[in-house]
């Protein structure tokens, strides 16, 4: 099924119809594409360097593992959704995650709503399920290598659904790399009369605003690029200065959970033709890599949405799973 699915996406079809419920359902079998378009399950596909100097390599047909190389656990653990959700409704969160709004209300009795149904207070973590099976999805390992970036960002590997077309896997891996390396690889200087931003004087991947924007447009949808650069929900991290200068806020990305590994659910097609699934952060060890006590492990759910455009697959949404 995996080979046919990847071939189908390359033929400009979408993946599989989503069935929202307590846990995303298994996909239905797609129509088989001609055998000559299918890619061998264990193929390793190098891609040409991208605009930001990245080299992307895809290894297909892999079993998901934890970061230490051990097999992905076959466990049932609580599943959570992280991030600021104030002002959203349960229905909006249900639409993003695929879980029932009514179930979310029951699972999160301490989260209050205002008269319009919007969540109130500090809502940084929402329970999606008290017991959720760790997905055992077959994955591809996508490695982004960037010579000149500081360690450990000179090479990062992400486990993504093996069913994705290569250009979809490439786009998502680059989106994750961009999230994970926020603030890294730049030389900056202070701006007079501006304490919110610093000016980039050189960069390993890009050092002008137009260079950054061109790179983003090769990875994200136009709407996603607009949201990032226009600062939806706050001041944008990247800003255009005079004469195509690139300004950044200056802080670097930092991990938010002591994760043990990253896996994913099976991609599913939506009625609009987009593809949705979730990256799943697996937390079964502490900060030092020691196994957590029984009942302490948990999972974090990070929705992904990919859209097929005239230029290929682009990322419409990719919540940080780190």
PDB file of C-alpha atoms in Angstrom:
ATOM      1  CA  UNK A   1       0.000   0.000   0.000  1.00  0.00           C
ATOM      2  CA  UNK A   2       2.864   2.351   0.799  1.00  0.00           C
ATOM      3  CA  UNK A   3       4.341   2.153  -2.701  1.00  0.00           C
ATOM      4  CA  UNK A   4       1.008   2.731  -4.387  1.00  0.00           C
ATOM      5  CA  UNK A   5       0.270   5.649  -2.067  1.00  0.00           C
ATOM      6  CA  UNK A   6       3.568   7.385  -2.791  1.00  0.00           C
ATOM      7  CA  UNK A   7       3.071   6.880  -6.522  1.00  0.00           C
ATOM      8  CA  UNK A   8      -0.459   8.249  -6.257  1.00  0.00           C
ATOM      9  CA  UNK A   9       0.737  11.428  -4.605  1.00  0.00           C
ATOM     10  CA  UNK A  10       3.376  11.914  -7.270  1.00  0.00           C
ATOM     11  CA  UNK A  11       0.602  11.613  -9.863  1.00  0.00           C
ATOM     12  CA  UNK A  12      -1.059  14.668  -8.229  1.00  0.00           C
ATOM     13  CA  UNK A  13      -3.604  12.723  -6.197  1.00  0.00           C
ATOM     14  CA  UNK A  14      -4.067  13.126  -2.454  1.00  0.00           C
ATOM     15  CA  UNK A  15      -3.612  10.441   0.146  1.00  0.00           C
ATOM     16  CA  UNK A  16      -6.482   9.100   2.251  1.00  0.00           C
ATOM     17  CA  UNK A  17      -9.843  10.319   3.605  1.00  0.00           C
ATOM     18  CA  UNK A  18      -9.710  11.416   7.254  1.00  0.00           C
ATOM     19  CA  UNK A  19     -12.046   9.780   9.720  1.00  0.00           C
ATOM     20  CA  UNK A  20     -12.031  11.899  12.892  1.00  0.00           C
ATOM     21  CA  UNK A  21     -12.474  10.084  16.160  1.00  0.00           C
ATOM     22  CA  UNK A  22     -10.751   9.208  19.383  1.00  0.00           C
ATOM     23  CA  UNK A  23      -7.747   8.130  17.332  1.00  0.00           C
ATOM     24  CA  UNK A  24      -7.158   8.598  13.573  1.00  0.00           C
ATOM     25  CA  UNK A  25      -8.329   5.541  11.673  1.00  0.00           C
ATOM     26  CA  UNK A  26      -6.265   3.361   9.350  1.00  0.00           C
ATOM     27  CA  UNK A  27      -6.415   4.516   5.715  1.00  0.00           C
ATOM     28  CA  UNK A  28      -8.294   2.755   2.991  1.00  0.00           C
ATOM     29  CA  UNK A  29      -6.271   1.204   0.172  1.00  0.00           C
ATOM     30  CA  UNK A  30      -5.680   3.641  -2.697  1.00  0.00           C
ATOM     31  CA  UNK A  31      -5.967   2.833  -6.355  1.00  0.00           C
ATOM     32  CA  UNK A  32      -2.699   1.320  -7.533  1.00  0.00           C
ATOM     33  CA  UNK A  33      -0.582   3.398  -9.860  1.00  0.00           C
ATOM     34  CA  UNK A  34       1.440   1.791 -12.680  1.00  0.00           C
ATOM     35  CA  UNK A  35       4.230  -0.323 -11.235  1.00  0.00           C
ATOM     36  CA  UNK A  36       6.966   1.625 -13.003  1.00  0.00           C
ATOM     37  CA  UNK A  37       6.085   4.776 -11.021  1.00  0.00           C
ATOM     38  CA  UNK A  38       6.473   3.098  -7.636  1.00  0.00           C
ATOM     39  CA  UNK A  39       9.702   3.645  -5.678  1.00  0.00           C
ATOM     40  CA  UNK A  40      11.553   0.718  -4.045  1.00  0.00           C
ATOM     41  CA  UNK A  41      10.711   0.545  -0.353  1.00  0.00           C
ATOM     42  CA  UNK A  42      14.307   0.956   0.783  1.00  0.00           C
ATOM     43  CA  UNK A  43      15.397   3.568  -1.760  1.00  0.00           C
ATOM     44  CA  UNK A  44      17.661   6.351  -0.531  1.00  0.00           C
ATOM     45  CA  UNK A  45      16.830   9.515  -2.429  1.00  0.00           C
ATOM     46  CA  UNK A  46      19.237  12.453  -2.322  1.00  0.00           C
ATOM     47  CA  UNK A  47      17.873  15.827  -3.358  1.00  0.00           C
ATOM     48  CA  UNK A  48      19.728  18.791  -4.829  1.00  0.00           C
ATOM     49  CA  UNK A  49      20.750  21.465  -2.327  1.00  0.00           C
ATOM     50  CA  UNK A  50      17.947  23.904  -1.556  1.00  0.00           C
ATOM     51  CA  UNK A  51      18.020  27.686  -1.645  1.00  0.00           C
ATOM     52  CA  UNK A  52      19.230  27.810   1.949  1.00  0.00           C
ATOM     53  CA  UNK A  53      22.171  25.480   1.255  1.00  0.00           C
ATOM     54  CA  UNK A  54      20.507  22.347   2.638  1.00  0.00           C
ATOM     55  CA  UNK A  55      21.088  18.836   1.331  1.00  0.00           C
ATOM     56  CA  UNK A  56      18.044  16.611   1.871  1.00  0.00           C
ATOM     57  CA  UNK A  57      18.321  12.812   1.833  1.00  0.00           C
ATOM     58  CA  UNK A  58      15.351  10.437   2.150  1.00  0.00           C
ATOM     59  CA  UNK A  59      15.655   6.804   3.295  1.00  0.00           C
ATOM     60  CA  UNK A  60      12.443   4.864   2.686  1.00  0.00           C
ATOM     61  CA  UNK A  61      10.995   1.763   4.285  1.00  0.00           C
ATOM     62  CA  UNK A  62      12.146   2.302   7.866  1.00  0.00           C
ATOM     63  CA  UNK A  63      10.698   1.134  11.174  1.00  0.00           C
ATOM     64  CA  UNK A  64      10.211   4.000  13.617  1.00  0.00           C
ATOM     65  CA  UNK A  65      12.665   4.015  16.535  1.00  0.00           C
ATOM     66  CA  UNK A  66      13.381   6.165  19.540  1.00  0.00           C
ATOM     67  CA  UNK A  67      16.340   8.529  19.403  1.00  0.00           C
ATOM     68  CA  UNK A  68      18.556   5.967  21.138  1.00  0.00           C
ATOM     69  CA  UNK A  69      17.834   3.455  18.355  1.00  0.00           C
ATOM     70  CA  UNK A  70      15.550   1.209  20.384  1.00  0.00           C
ATOM     71  CA  UNK A  71      12.223   0.057  18.865  1.00  0.00           C
ATOM     72  CA  UNK A  72       9.218   2.329  19.191  1.00  0.00           C
ATOM     73  CA  UNK A  73       7.383   1.157  22.338  1.00  0.00           C
ATOM     74  CA  UNK A  74       4.038  -0.563  21.976  1.00  0.00           C
ATOM     75  CA  UNK A  75       2.346   1.324  24.786  1.00  0.00           C
ATOM     76  CA  UNK A  76      -0.855   3.188  25.533  1.00  0.00           C
ATOM     77  CA  UNK A  77      -0.158   6.614  27.029  1.00  0.00           C
ATOM     78  CA  UNK A  78      -2.013   9.888  27.668  1.00  0.00           C
ATOM     79  CA  UNK A  79      -2.019  12.186  24.642  1.00  0.00           C
ATOM     80  CA  UNK A  80      -1.716  15.979  24.930  1.00  0.00           C
ATOM     81  CA  UNK A  81      -1.833  19.008  22.667  1.00  0.00           C
ATOM     82  CA  UNK A  82       0.564  21.809  23.621  1.00  0.00           C
ATOM     83  CA  UNK A  83       0.456  25.511  22.826  1.00  0.00           C
ATOM     84  CA  UNK A  84      -1.454  28.673  23.583  1.00  0.00           C
ATOM     85  CA  UNK A  85      -5.142  27.988  22.834  1.00  0.00           C
ATOM     86  CA  UNK A  86      -6.731  30.958  24.572  1.00  0.00           C
ATOM     87  CA  UNK A  87      -9.461  32.449  22.411  1.00  0.00           C
ATOM     88  CA  UNK A  88     -10.005  29.238  20.435  1.00  0.00           C
ATOM     89  CA  UNK A  89     -13.149  27.146  20.746  1.00  0.00           C
ATOM     90  CA  UNK A  90     -13.320  23.419  21.371  1.00  0.00           C
ATOM     91  CA  UNK A  91     -14.750  23.068  17.879  1.00  0.00           C
ATOM     92  CA  UNK A  92     -11.691  24.761  16.360  1.00  0.00           C
ATOM     93  CA  UNK A  93      -9.349  22.522  18.333  1.00  0.00           C
ATOM     94  CA  UNK A  94     -11.395  19.496  17.278  1.00  0.00           C
ATOM     95  CA  UNK A  95     -11.085  20.551  13.639  1.00  0.00           C
ATOM     96  CA  UNK A  96      -7.307  20.871  13.963  1.00  0.00           C
ATOM     97  CA  UNK A  97      -6.741  17.608  15.835  1.00  0.00           C
ATOM     98  CA  UNK A  98      -9.551  15.313  14.661  1.00  0.00           C
ATOM     99  CA  UNK A  99     -10.819  14.662  18.183  1.00  0.00           C
ATOM    100  CA  UNK A 100     -14.411  15.222  19.331  1.00  0.00           C
ATOM    101  CA  UNK A 101     -15.179  18.655  20.822  1.00  0.00           C
ATOM    102  CA  UNK A 102     -17.560  17.060  23.318  1.00  0.00           C
ATOM    103  CA  UNK A 103     -14.892  14.586  24.434  1.00  0.00           C
ATOM    104  CA  UNK A 104     -12.366  17.409  24.797  1.00  0.00           C
ATOM    105  CA  UNK A 105     -14.699  19.275  27.145  1.00  0.00           C
ATOM    106  CA  UNK A 106     -15.070  16.178  29.310  1.00  0.00           C
ATOM    107  CA  UNK A 107     -11.318  15.449  29.370  1.00  0.00           C
ATOM    108  CA  UNK A 108     -10.433  19.034  30.330  1.00  0.00           C
ATOM    109  CA  UNK A 109     -12.908  20.053  33.066  1.00  0.00           C
ATOM    110  CA  UNK A 110     -10.600  22.785  34.399  1.00  0.00           C
ATOM    111  CA  UNK A 111     -10.627  24.720  31.108  1.00  0.00           C
ATOM    112  CA  UNK A 112     -13.398  27.324  31.148  1.00  0.00           C
ATOM    113  CA  UNK A 113     -15.228  29.002  28.269  1.00  0.00           C
ATOM    114  CA  UNK A 114     -16.599  32.512  27.915  1.00  0.00           C
ATOM    115  CA  UNK A 115     -20.070  33.386  26.622  1.00  0.00           C
ATOM    116  CA  UNK A 116     -18.897  32.895  23.032  1.00  0.00           C
ATOM    117  CA  UNK A 117     -17.411  29.476  23.733  1.00  0.00           C
ATOM    118  CA  UNK A 118     -13.795  30.685  23.618  1.00  0.00           C
ATOM    119  CA  UNK A 119     -11.302  29.107  26.000  1.00  0.00           C
ATOM    120  CA  UNK A 120     -10.208  31.292  28.896  1.00  0.00           C
ATOM    121  CA  UNK A 121      -7.174  31.524  31.132  1.00  0.00           C
ATOM    122  CA  UNK A 122      -3.752  29.972  30.592  1.00  0.00           C
ATOM    123  CA  UNK A 123      -4.362  26.981  28.349  1.00  0.00           C
ATOM    124  CA  UNK A 124      -0.923  25.565  27.585  1.00  0.00           C
ATOM    125  CA  UNK A 125      -1.722  21.859  27.494  1.00  0.00           C
ATOM    126  CA  UNK A 126      -4.941  20.079  26.516  1.00  0.00           C
ATOM    127  CA  UNK A 127      -5.644  16.390  27.056  1.00  0.00           C
ATOM    128  CA  UNK A 128      -6.823  14.723  23.842  1.00  0.00           C
ATOM    129  CA  UNK A 129      -7.011  11.179  25.175  1.00  0.00           C
ATOM    130  CA  UNK A 130      -6.346   9.496  28.503  1.00  0.00           C
ATOM    131  CA  UNK A 131      -5.075   6.392  26.712  1.00  0.00           C
ATOM    132  CA  UNK A 132      -3.739   6.435  23.145  1.00  0.00           C
ATOM    133  CA  UNK A 133      -1.686   3.790  21.350  1.00  0.00           C
ATOM    134  CA  UNK A 134       1.733   4.904  20.153  1.00  0.00           C
ATOM    135  CA  UNK A 135       1.496   4.741  16.339  1.00  0.00           C
ATOM    136  CA  UNK A 136       3.531   2.004  14.681  1.00  0.00           C
ATOM    137  CA  UNK A 137       3.593   3.752  11.306  1.00  0.00           C
ATOM    138  CA  UNK A 138       6.286   2.802   8.799  1.00  0.00           C
ATOM    139  CA  UNK A 139       8.447   5.848   8.269  1.00  0.00           C
ATOM    140  CA  UNK A 140      11.069   7.357   6.050  1.00  0.00           C
ATOM    141  CA  UNK A 141      14.064   9.062   7.617  1.00  0.00           C
ATOM    142  CA  UNK A 142      14.688  12.475   6.116  1.00  0.00           C
ATOM    143  CA  UNK A 143      18.046  14.044   6.879  1.00  0.00           C
ATOM    144  CA  UNK A 144      18.699  17.753   6.388  1.00  0.00           C
ATOM    145  CA  UNK A 145      22.417  18.541   6.227  1.00  0.00           C
ATOM    146  CA  UNK A 146      23.744  22.105   6.220  1.00  0.00           C
ATOM    147  CA  UNK A 147      27.540  22.484   6.282  1.00  0.00           C
ATOM    148  CA  UNK A 148      28.530  25.517   8.282  1.00  0.00           C
ATOM    149  CA  UNK A 149      25.614  25.442  10.708  1.00  0.00           C
ATOM    150  CA  UNK A 150      26.624  25.077  14.367  1.00  0.00           C
ATOM    151  CA  UNK A 151      26.296  21.660  15.969  1.00  0.00           C
ATOM    152  CA  UNK A 152      23.962  19.897  16.312  1.00  0.00           C
ATOM    153  CA  UNK A 153      22.157  21.720  13.499  1.00  0.00           C
ATOM    154  CA  UNK A 154      24.656  20.786  10.778  1.00  0.00           C
ATOM    155  CA  UNK A 155      22.640  17.567  10.343  1.00  0.00           C
ATOM    156  CA  UNK A 156      19.159  16.746  11.633  1.00  0.00           C
ATOM    157  CA  UNK A 157      17.028  13.678  10.872  1.00  0.00           C
ATOM    158  CA  UNK A 158      13.225  13.460  11.064  1.00  0.00           C
ATOM    159  CA  UNK A 159      10.982  10.377  10.966  1.00  0.00           C
ATOM    160  CA  UNK A 160       8.058  11.103   8.646  1.00  0.00           C
ATOM    161  CA  UNK A 161       5.311   8.915   7.155  1.00  0.00           C
ATOM    162  CA  UNK A 162       6.799   6.676   4.475  1.00  0.00           C
ATOM    163  CA  UNK A 163       3.610   7.110   2.440  1.00  0.00           C
ATOM    164  CA  UNK A 164       4.448  10.732   1.631  1.00  0.00           C
ATOM    165  CA  UNK A 165       5.699  11.713  -1.811  1.00  0.00           C
ATOM    166  CA  UNK A 166       9.357  12.693  -1.745  1.00  0.00           C
ATOM    167  CA  UNK A 167       8.696  16.397  -2.305  1.00  0.00           C
ATOM    168  CA  UNK A 168       6.107  16.374   0.503  1.00  0.00           C
ATOM    169  CA  UNK A 169       8.589  14.704   2.874  1.00  0.00           C
ATOM    170  CA  UNK A 170      11.275  17.179   1.793  1.00  0.00           C
ATOM    171  CA  UNK A 171       9.034  20.189   2.455  1.00  0.00           C
ATOM    172  CA  UNK A 172       7.981  18.966   5.888  1.00  0.00           C
ATOM    173  CA  UNK A 173      11.537  18.066   6.932  1.00  0.00           C
ATOM    174  CA  UNK A 174      12.707  21.541   5.909  1.00  0.00           C
ATOM    175  CA  UNK A 175       9.808  23.099   7.841  1.00  0.00           C
ATOM    176  CA  UNK A 176      10.835  21.151  10.952  1.00  0.00           C
ATOM    177  CA  UNK A 177      14.452  22.139  10.389  1.00  0.00           C
ATOM    178  CA  UNK A 178      13.435  25.784  10.111  1.00  0.00           C
ATOM    179  CA  UNK A 179      11.486  25.548  13.379  1.00  0.00           C
ATOM    180  CA  UNK A 180      14.287  23.749  15.191  1.00  0.00           C
ATOM    181  CA  UNK A 181      17.052  26.098  14.015  1.00  0.00           C
ATOM    182  CA  UNK A 182      15.259  29.382  14.675  1.00  0.00           C
ATOM    183  CA  UNK A 183      17.932  31.913  15.578  1.00  0.00           C
ATOM    184  CA  UNK A 184      20.886  29.647  14.675  1.00  0.00           C
ATOM    185  CA  UNK A 185      23.482  30.303  11.998  1.00  0.00           C
ATOM    186  CA  UNK A 186      23.309  34.108  12.046  1.00  0.00           C
ATOM    187  CA  UNK A 187      25.795  36.837  12.857  1.00  0.00           C
ATOM    188  CA  UNK A 188      23.916  39.921  14.032  1.00  0.00           C
ATOM    189  CA  UNK A 189      24.424  43.428  15.292  1.00  0.00           C
ATOM    190  CA  UNK A 190      22.264  45.690  17.424  1.00  0.00           C
ATOM    191  CA  UNK A 191      19.929  48.181  15.802  1.00  0.00           C
ATOM    192  CA  UNK A 192      19.890  51.796  17.000  1.00  0.00           C
ATOM    193  CA  UNK A 193      16.603  52.734  18.649  1.00  0.00           C
ATOM    194  CA  UNK A 194      15.218  49.199  18.271  1.00  0.00           C
ATOM    195  CA  UNK A 195      15.479  46.697  21.103  1.00  0.00           C
ATOM    196  CA  UNK A 196      13.002  44.198  19.632  1.00  0.00           C
ATOM    197  CA  UNK A 197      15.122  43.151  16.640  1.00  0.00           C
ATOM    198  CA  UNK A 198      18.750  42.766  15.607  1.00  0.00           C
ATOM    199  CA  UNK A 199      20.119  43.057  12.062  1.00  0.00           C
ATOM    200  CA  UNK A 200      21.577  39.985  10.350  1.00  0.00           C
ATOM    201  CA  UNK A 201      25.015  40.832   8.955  1.00  0.00           C
ATOM    202  CA  UNK A 202      25.757  37.315   7.677  1.00  0.00           C
ATOM    203  CA  UNK A 203      24.036  33.953   7.691  1.00  0.00           C
ATOM    204  CA  UNK A 204      24.874  30.371   6.780  1.00  0.00           C
ATOM    205  CA  UNK A 205      21.586  29.890   4.931  1.00  0.00           C
ATOM    206  CA  UNK A 206      20.334  33.400   4.101  1.00  0.00           C
ATOM    207  CA  UNK A 207      21.207  36.955   5.072  1.00  0.00           C
ATOM    208  CA  UNK A 208      18.586  39.043   3.250  1.00  0.00           C
ATOM    209  CA  UNK A 209      14.849  39.286   3.726  1.00  0.00           C
ATOM    210  CA  UNK A 210      14.192  38.408   0.074  1.00  0.00           C
ATOM    211  CA  UNK A 211      16.396  35.329   0.398  1.00  0.00           C
ATOM    212  CA  UNK A 212      14.461  34.167   3.452  1.00  0.00           C
ATOM    213  CA  UNK A 213      11.093  34.848   1.794  1.00  0.00           C
ATOM    214  CA  UNK A 214      12.079  32.932  -1.342  1.00  0.00           C
ATOM    215  CA  UNK A 215      13.135  29.963   0.795  1.00  0.00           C
ATOM    216  CA  UNK A 216       9.891  30.012   2.781  1.00  0.00           C
ATOM    217  CA  UNK A 217       7.831  30.088  -0.428  1.00  0.00           C
ATOM    218  CA  UNK A 218       9.577  26.914  -1.587  1.00  0.00           C
ATOM    219  CA  UNK A 219       8.480  25.095   1.585  1.00  0.00           C
ATOM    220  CA  UNK A 220       5.201  26.641   2.827  1.00  0.00           C
ATOM    221  CA  UNK A 221       1.901  27.655   1.258  1.00  0.00           C
ATOM    222  CA  UNK A 222       1.410  31.329   0.424  1.00  0.00           C
ATOM    223  CA  UNK A 223      -1.007  31.732   3.341  1.00  0.00           C
ATOM    224  CA  UNK A 224       1.452  30.154   5.774  1.00  0.00           C
ATOM    225  CA  UNK A 225       4.263  32.424   4.570  1.00  0.00           C
ATOM    226  CA  UNK A 226       2.003  35.449   4.945  1.00  0.00           C
ATOM    227  CA  UNK A 227       1.084  34.445   8.506  1.00  0.00           C
ATOM    228  CA  UNK A 228       4.750  34.016   9.462  1.00  0.00           C
ATOM    229  CA  UNK A 229       5.967  37.270   7.974  1.00  0.00           C
ATOM    230  CA  UNK A 230       2.942  39.379   8.909  1.00  0.00           C
ATOM    231  CA  UNK A 231       3.075  38.294  12.534  1.00  0.00           C
ATOM    232  CA  UNK A 232      -0.328  36.674  12.989  1.00  0.00           C
ATOM    233  CA  UNK A 233      -0.833  36.423  16.751  1.00  0.00           C
ATOM    234  CA  UNK A 234       2.165  38.623  17.592  1.00  0.00           C
ATOM    235  CA  UNK A 235       5.267  40.290  16.215  1.00  0.00           C
ATOM    236  CA  UNK A 236       6.934  38.163  13.500  1.00  0.00           C
ATOM    237  CA  UNK A 237      10.276  36.592  14.297  1.00  0.00           C
ATOM    238  CA  UNK A 238      11.656  37.765  10.925  1.00  0.00           C
ATOM    239  CA  UNK A 239      11.200  41.308   9.677  1.00  0.00           C
ATOM    240  CA  UNK A 240      12.197  43.247   6.557  1.00  0.00           C
ATOM    241  CA  UNK A 241      14.541  46.165   7.166  1.00  0.00           C
ATOM    242  CA  UNK A 242      15.733  48.898   4.796  1.00  0.00           C
ATOM    243  CA  UNK A 243      17.518  47.829   1.604  1.00  0.00           C
ATOM    244  CA  UNK A 244      16.416  44.192   1.950  1.00  0.00           C
ATOM    245  CA  UNK A 245      17.982  43.837   5.399  1.00  0.00           C
ATOM    246  CA  UNK A 246      16.913  40.798   7.417  1.00  0.00           C
ATOM    247  CA  UNK A 247      15.974  41.575  11.012  1.00  0.00           C
ATOM    248  CA  UNK A 248      15.389  38.847  13.595  1.00  0.00           C
ATOM    249  CA  UNK A 249      14.203  38.930  17.171  1.00  0.00           C
ATOM    250  CA  UNK A 250      17.475  37.402  18.297  1.00  0.00           C
ATOM    251  CA  UNK A 251      16.442  34.543  20.588  1.00  0.00           C
ATOM    252  CA  UNK A 252      17.056  30.927  19.610  1.00  0.00           C
ATOM    253  CA  UNK A 253      14.586  28.035  19.618  1.00  0.00           C
ATOM    254  CA  UNK A 254      14.674  25.836  22.703  1.00  0.00           C
ATOM    255  CA  UNK A 255      13.229  22.356  23.228  1.00  0.00           C
ATOM    256  CA  UNK A 256      10.014  22.378  25.225  1.00  0.00           C
ATOM    257  CA  UNK A 257       9.697  18.709  26.209  1.00  0.00           C
ATOM    258  CA  UNK A 258      12.204  15.982  27.228  1.00  0.00           C
ATOM    259  CA  UNK A 259      11.279  13.857  24.230  1.00  0.00           C
ATOM    260  CA  UNK A 260      12.470  10.286  23.705  1.00  0.00           C
ATOM    261  CA  UNK A 261      11.522  10.018  20.049  1.00  0.00           C
ATOM    262  CA  UNK A 262       9.280  11.237  17.252  1.00  0.00           C
ATOM    263  CA  UNK A 263       6.843   9.214  15.187  1.00  0.00           C
ATOM    264  CA  UNK A 264       3.665   9.918  13.227  1.00  0.00           C
ATOM    265  CA  UNK A 265       0.179   8.778  12.308  1.00  0.00           C
ATOM    266  CA  UNK A 266      -0.772   7.635   8.811  1.00  0.00           C
ATOM    267  CA  UNK A 267      -1.498  10.459   6.336  1.00  0.00           C
ATOM    268  CA  UNK A 268      -5.136  10.912   5.394  1.00  0.00           C
ATOM    269  CA  UNK A 269      -6.767  12.880   2.622  1.00  0.00           C
ATOM    270  CA  UNK A 270      -9.218  15.658   3.457  1.00  0.00           C
ATOM    271  CA  UNK A 271     -12.269  16.658   1.379  1.00  0.00           C
ATOM    272  CA  UNK A 272     -10.380  19.695   0.025  1.00  0.00           C
ATOM    273  CA  UNK A 273      -7.548  17.497  -1.265  1.00  0.00           C
ATOM    274  CA  UNK A 274      -5.044  18.424   1.435  1.00  0.00           C
ATOM    275  CA  UNK A 275      -3.249  15.749   3.450  1.00  0.00           C
ATOM    276  CA  UNK A 276      -3.368  15.674   7.233  1.00  0.00           C
ATOM    277  CA  UNK A 277      -1.677  13.589   9.880  1.00  0.00           C
ATOM    278  CA  UNK A 278       0.138  14.209  13.143  1.00  0.00           C
ATOM    279  CA  UNK A 279       3.694  14.074  14.341  1.00  0.00           C
ATOM    280  CA  UNK A 280       3.696  12.404  17.754  1.00  0.00           C
ATOM    281  CA  UNK A 281       6.357  13.243  20.319  1.00  0.00           C
ATOM    282  CA  UNK A 282       7.004  10.208  22.536  1.00  0.00           C
ATOM    283  CA  UNK A 283       8.121  10.934  26.111  1.00  0.00           C
ATOM    284  CA  UNK A 284       9.118   7.793  27.991  1.00  0.00           C
ATOM    285  CA  UNK A 285      12.448   9.025  29.435  1.00  0.00           C
ATOM    286  CA  UNK A 286      13.529  12.005  31.510  1.00  0.00           C
ATOM    287  CA  UNK A 287      15.996  14.765  30.581  1.00  0.00           C
ATOM    288  CA  UNK A 288      18.912  12.405  31.214  1.00  0.00           C
ATOM    289  CA  UNK A 289      17.463   9.539  29.156  1.00  0.00           C
ATOM    290  CA  UNK A 290      16.417   7.424  32.138  1.00  0.00           C
ATOM    291  CA  UNK A 291      13.099   5.535  31.787  1.00  0.00           C
ATOM    292  CA  UNK A 292      10.194   7.280  33.465  1.00  0.00           C
ATOM    293  CA  UNK A 293       8.278   5.530  36.219  1.00  0.00           C
ATOM    294  CA  UNK A 294       5.159   3.657  35.185  1.00  0.00           C
ATOM    295  CA  UNK A 295       2.298   6.073  34.543  1.00  0.00           C
ATOM    296  CA  UNK A 296       4.596   9.050  33.921  1.00  0.00           C
ATOM    297  CA  UNK A 297       5.031   8.678  30.161  1.00  0.00           C
ATOM    298  CA  UNK A 298       3.009  10.783  27.763  1.00  0.00           C
ATOM    299  CA  UNK A 299       2.573  11.706  24.118  1.00  0.00           C
ATOM    300  CA  UNK A 300       2.284  15.092  22.405  1.00  0.00           C
ATOM    301  CA  UNK A 301       0.243  15.630  19.256  1.00  0.00           C
ATOM    302  CA  UNK A 302       1.437  18.064  16.569  1.00  0.00           C
ATOM    303  CA  UNK A 303      -0.935  18.396  13.571  1.00  0.00           C
ATOM    304  CA  UNK A 304       0.437  18.601  10.039  1.00  0.00           C
ATOM    305  CA  UNK A 305      -1.339  19.760   6.888  1.00  0.00           C
ATOM    306  CA  UNK A 306       0.198  19.520   3.404  1.00  0.00           C
ATOM    307  CA  UNK A 307      -1.253  21.016   0.223  1.00  0.00           C
ATOM    308  CA  UNK A 308      -0.433  20.080  -3.365  1.00  0.00           C
ATOM    309  CA  UNK A 309       0.216  23.266  -5.367  1.00  0.00           C
ATOM    310  CA  UNK A 310       1.324  23.921  -8.930  1.00  0.00           C
ATOM    311  CA  UNK A 311       4.893  23.984  -7.601  1.00  0.00           C
ATOM    312  CA  UNK A 312       4.578  20.733  -5.643  1.00  0.00           C
ATOM    313  CA  UNK A 313       3.687  19.897  -2.061  1.00  0.00           C
ATOM    314  CA  UNK A 314       3.777  22.735   0.443  1.00  0.00           C
ATOM    315  CA  UNK A 315       3.319  22.885   4.224  1.00  0.00           C
ATOM    316  CA  UNK A 316       0.112  24.614   5.303  1.00  0.00           C
ATOM    317  CA  UNK A 317       0.504  23.752   9.000  1.00  0.00           C
ATOM    318  CA  UNK A 318       3.239  22.087  11.019  1.00  0.00           C
ATOM    319  CA  UNK A 319       3.032  22.517  14.772  1.00  0.00           C
ATOM    320  CA  UNK A 320       6.404  22.121  16.467  1.00  0.00           C
ATOM    321  CA  UNK A 321       6.688  18.514  17.770  1.00  0.00           C
ATOM    322  CA  UNK A 322       9.904  19.154  19.680  1.00  0.00           C
TER     323      UNK A 322
END
